[in-house]
C-alpha cells in the first residue's frame, strides 16, 4: 500500500486543534469586595445538627490461634476471643490496644500500630503489635519474665467488619493466629 506524504500531512495539519489566545486580559464581570456577613448559601445553621465524627472503635473478635504462647515448650492451639479498642484518625483506625483470651487461660495484651495500605473498598492494612501473654497461675511473675513478651505482625482487610491473620515471634517460639471481628464506632 502506497501512502502519499502530502495528503497525509495536510490532513493532520487541517484536523489539528488550534488554540487561540484571549483577545483581552480583562473580563466583563464586576468584582465585589468581601463583606463580614455570613453567606446565605454556606450558613452555619445546620452545623449544630450534624453528628460529630467517631473518634474511637471497640472491636469484638473471635478466631483461632496456635503456638508457643507460654514457656511450657508445647504447641497449644485453640479458639481466641478478644476485644480491641482503637482510636480513629483520618476515618480509619491507626493505634489500638488488643486484649485476647484463649482456652488455656492465657491473657494476651498487645499495643499495635496499623498502616492503612490503600483507600479501596476492602480497606487493606498491615499491623505490628508488641505485647505479652499473662498466665493467671504465675501472678507477679508475668511482668518480669521476658519469655512472655512477643512481637506480632499481621495483615488484614476491613474497617468495621475485619479479618486479620499473622504471626508472632518470642523467645519461646512462634505463634500463628487468624481472627475476625466487628468494630463499633463511637
Short mmCIF file of C-alpha atoms in Angstrom, two decimals:
data_model
loop_
_atom_site.label_atom_id
_atom_site.label_comp_id
_atom_site.label_asym_id
_atom_site.label_seq_id
_atom_site.Cartn_x
_atom_site.Cartn_y
_atom_site.Cartn_z
CA UNK A 1 0.00 0.00 0.00
CA UNK A 2 1.40 3.29 -1.04
CA UNK A 3 0.81 6.36 1.09
CA UNK A 4 1.28 9.80 -0.25
CA UNK A 5 3.00 12.08 2.24
CA UNK A 6 1.44 15.36 1.08
CA UNK A 7 -2.26 14.36 1.62
CA UNK A 8 -1.39 12.79 4.98
CA UNK A 9 0.47 15.91 6.09
CA UNK A 10 -2.37 18.23 5.01
CA UNK A 11 -4.96 16.04 6.73
CA UNK A 12 -3.08 16.15 10.04
CA UNK A 13 -2.49 19.88 9.79
CA UNK A 14 -6.10 20.71 8.94
CA UNK A 15 -7.62 18.42 11.62
CA UNK A 16 -5.39 19.56 14.47
CA UNK A 17 -6.96 21.68 17.20
CA UNK A 18 -5.93 25.27 17.03
CA UNK A 19 -5.74 27.21 20.26
CA UNK A 20 -6.43 30.92 20.25
CA UNK A 21 -5.37 33.36 22.94
CA UNK A 22 -7.91 35.61 24.63
CA UNK A 23 -8.32 38.93 22.82
CA UNK A 24 -8.10 40.98 26.05
CA UNK A 25 -6.83 40.46 29.58
CA UNK A 26 -9.97 41.84 31.27
CA UNK A 27 -13.34 40.27 31.98
CA UNK A 28 -16.82 41.73 31.76
CA UNK A 29 -17.85 40.54 35.26
CA UNK A 30 -17.93 43.13 38.00
CA UNK A 31 -15.91 42.21 41.09
CA UNK A 32 -17.40 42.69 44.54
CA UNK A 33 -15.40 43.09 47.72
CA UNK A 34 -15.89 40.52 50.51
CA UNK A 35 -18.02 41.50 53.47
CA UNK A 36 -18.05 40.24 57.03
CA UNK A 37 -21.60 38.87 56.95
CA UNK A 38 -22.49 35.18 56.56
CA UNK A 39 -23.14 33.77 53.14
CA UNK A 40 -26.77 32.57 52.97
CA UNK A 41 -25.75 29.51 50.93
CA UNK A 42 -22.99 28.49 53.37
CA UNK A 43 -24.71 29.34 56.62
CA UNK A 44 -23.71 27.62 59.82
CA UNK A 45 -27.28 26.97 60.96
CA UNK A 46 -27.07 23.22 60.21
CA UNK A 47 -23.68 22.74 61.92
CA UNK A 48 -25.31 22.05 65.29
CA UNK A 49 -27.47 19.33 63.75
CA UNK A 50 -24.55 17.33 62.38
CA UNK A 51 -23.28 14.36 64.35
CA UNK A 52 -19.63 14.52 65.38
CA UNK A 53 -17.31 12.09 63.61
CA UNK A 54 -16.47 8.97 65.64
CA UNK A 55 -13.06 9.00 67.29
CA UNK A 56 -12.92 5.50 68.82
CA UNK A 57 -13.70 1.96 67.73
CA UNK A 58 -14.43 -1.00 70.01
CA UNK A 59 -13.89 -4.31 68.23
CA UNK A 60 -15.24 -7.66 69.36
CA UNK A 61 -13.29 -10.52 67.82
CA UNK A 62 -13.04 -14.29 67.63
CA UNK A 63 -10.60 -16.53 65.85
CA UNK A 64 -8.22 -19.43 66.01
CA UNK A 65 -4.59 -19.41 67.04
CA UNK A 66 -1.76 -21.69 67.97
CA UNK A 67 1.84 -21.61 69.03
CA UNK A 68 4.25 -21.43 71.93
CA UNK A 69 2.34 -18.93 73.99
CA UNK A 70 3.69 -19.70 77.46
CA UNK A 71 7.13 -21.20 78.11
CA UNK A 72 5.90 -24.80 78.51
CA UNK A 73 7.50 -25.99 75.23
CA UNK A 74 4.30 -27.29 73.74
CA UNK A 75 2.35 -26.10 70.74
CA UNK A 76 -1.06 -25.16 72.06
CA UNK A 77 -3.89 -24.17 69.78
CA UNK A 78 -7.50 -23.26 70.15
CA UNK A 79 -10.19 -20.65 69.95
CA UNK A 80 -9.41 -16.99 70.66
CA UNK A 81 -11.82 -14.35 71.97
CA UNK A 82 -10.93 -10.75 72.39
CA UNK A 83 -11.53 -7.03 72.48
CA UNK A 84 -9.75 -4.32 70.56
CA UNK A 85 -10.08 -0.62 71.28
CA UNK A 86 -8.65 1.74 68.66
CA UNK A 87 -8.56 5.45 68.05
CA UNK A 88 -9.68 6.66 64.65
CA UNK A 89 -7.53 9.10 62.69
CA UNK A 90 -8.48 10.25 59.19
CA UNK A 91 -11.57 7.98 59.26
CA UNK A 92 -9.56 4.76 59.86
CA UNK A 93 -8.14 3.10 63.00
CA UNK A 94 -4.40 3.67 63.49
CA UNK A 95 -3.35 2.78 67.08
CA UNK A 96 -5.09 0.07 69.08
CA UNK A 97 -4.98 -1.85 72.34
CA UNK A 98 -5.79 -5.56 71.91
CA UNK A 99 -6.91 -7.94 74.68
CA UNK A 100 -7.02 -11.63 73.85
CA UNK A 101 -8.31 -14.61 75.86
CA UNK A 102 -7.64 -18.19 74.80
CA UNK A 103 -8.94 -21.53 76.06
CA UNK A 104 -5.70 -22.21 78.01
CA UNK A 105 -6.47 -19.28 80.34
CA UNK A 106 -3.68 -17.13 78.92
CA UNK A 107 -4.48 -13.46 78.51
CA UNK A 108 -2.73 -11.52 75.76
CA UNK A 109 -2.26 -7.76 75.96
CA UNK A 110 -0.91 -6.02 72.85
CA UNK A 111 -0.40 -2.44 71.74
CA UNK A 112 -0.34 -2.07 67.96
CA UNK A 113 0.06 0.34 65.09
CA UNK A 114 -1.84 -0.12 61.85
CA UNK A 115 -0.70 1.08 58.43
CA UNK A 116 -3.60 1.51 56.05
CA UNK A 117 -2.26 0.41 52.67
CA UNK A 118 -4.79 1.79 50.19
CA UNK A 119 -8.09 3.57 50.07
CA UNK A 120 -10.07 0.95 48.20
CA UNK A 121 -13.30 -0.72 49.23
CA UNK A 122 -11.60 -3.64 51.05
CA UNK A 123 -9.50 -1.39 53.37
CA UNK A 124 -6.30 -3.49 53.45
CA UNK A 125 -3.86 -2.86 56.29
CA UNK A 126 -0.67 -4.13 57.88
CA UNK A 127 -0.38 -4.26 61.67
CA UNK A 128 2.59 -4.53 64.02
CA UNK A 129 1.93 -5.32 67.69
CA UNK A 130 4.08 -5.65 70.79
CA UNK A 131 2.77 -7.33 73.89
CA UNK A 132 2.79 -10.20 76.31
CA UNK A 133 0.77 -13.20 77.45
CA UNK A 134 -0.19 -13.42 81.11
CA UNK A 135 -0.77 -16.70 82.91
CA UNK A 136 -3.10 -16.38 85.92
CA UNK A 137 -1.13 -19.05 87.82
CA UNK A 138 2.14 -17.06 87.77
CA UNK A 139 0.81 -13.88 89.46
CA UNK A 140 3.60 -11.25 89.55
CA UNK A 141 5.97 -13.48 87.57
CA UNK A 142 4.09 -12.49 84.42
CA UNK A 143 5.50 -8.99 84.45
CA UNK A 144 9.20 -9.79 84.80
CA UNK A 145 9.57 -12.82 82.53
CA UNK A 146 10.99 -11.72 79.23
CA UNK A 147 9.94 -15.03 77.68
CA UNK A 148 6.35 -13.80 77.68
CA UNK A 149 6.96 -10.71 75.52
CA UNK A 150 6.49 -11.01 71.77
CA UNK A 151 6.19 -9.09 68.53
CA UNK A 152 3.34 -9.82 66.16
CA UNK A 153 2.90 -8.86 62.54
CA UNK A 154 -0.25 -9.32 60.55
CA UNK A 155 -2.21 -8.29 57.52
CA UNK A 156 -5.91 -7.76 57.32
CA UNK A 157 -8.83 -6.35 55.40
CA UNK A 158 -11.87 -4.42 56.51
CA UNK A 159 -12.84 -1.46 58.60
CA UNK A 160 -15.99 -2.14 60.61
CA UNK A 161 -16.05 -5.85 59.80
CA UNK A 162 -12.46 -7.11 59.61
CA UNK A 163 -10.40 -10.25 59.05
CA UNK A 164 -6.74 -10.47 60.07
CA UNK A 165 -4.07 -13.15 60.10
CA UNK A 166 -0.47 -13.05 61.21
CA UNK A 167 2.47 -14.49 63.08
CA UNK A 168 4.09 -13.68 66.40
CA UNK A 169 7.69 -14.23 67.49
CA UNK A 170 9.10 -14.59 71.00
CA UNK A 171 11.99 -16.27 72.80
CA UNK A 172 9.85 -19.37 73.44
CA UNK A 173 8.80 -19.71 69.79
CA UNK A 174 6.30 -18.57 67.23
CA UNK A 175 2.54 -18.35 67.23
CA UNK A 176 0.03 -18.07 64.39
CA UNK A 177 -3.41 -16.50 64.51
CA UNK A 178 -6.42 -15.69 62.36
CA UNK A 179 -9.19 -13.51 63.73
CA UNK A 180 -12.37 -11.92 62.52
CA UNK A 181 -14.46 -9.32 64.24
CA UNK A 182 -16.70 -6.31 64.14
CA UNK A 183 -15.85 -2.79 65.28
CA UNK A 184 -18.41 -0.43 66.80
CA UNK A 185 -17.56 3.25 66.18
CA UNK A 186 -18.34 5.81 68.86
#
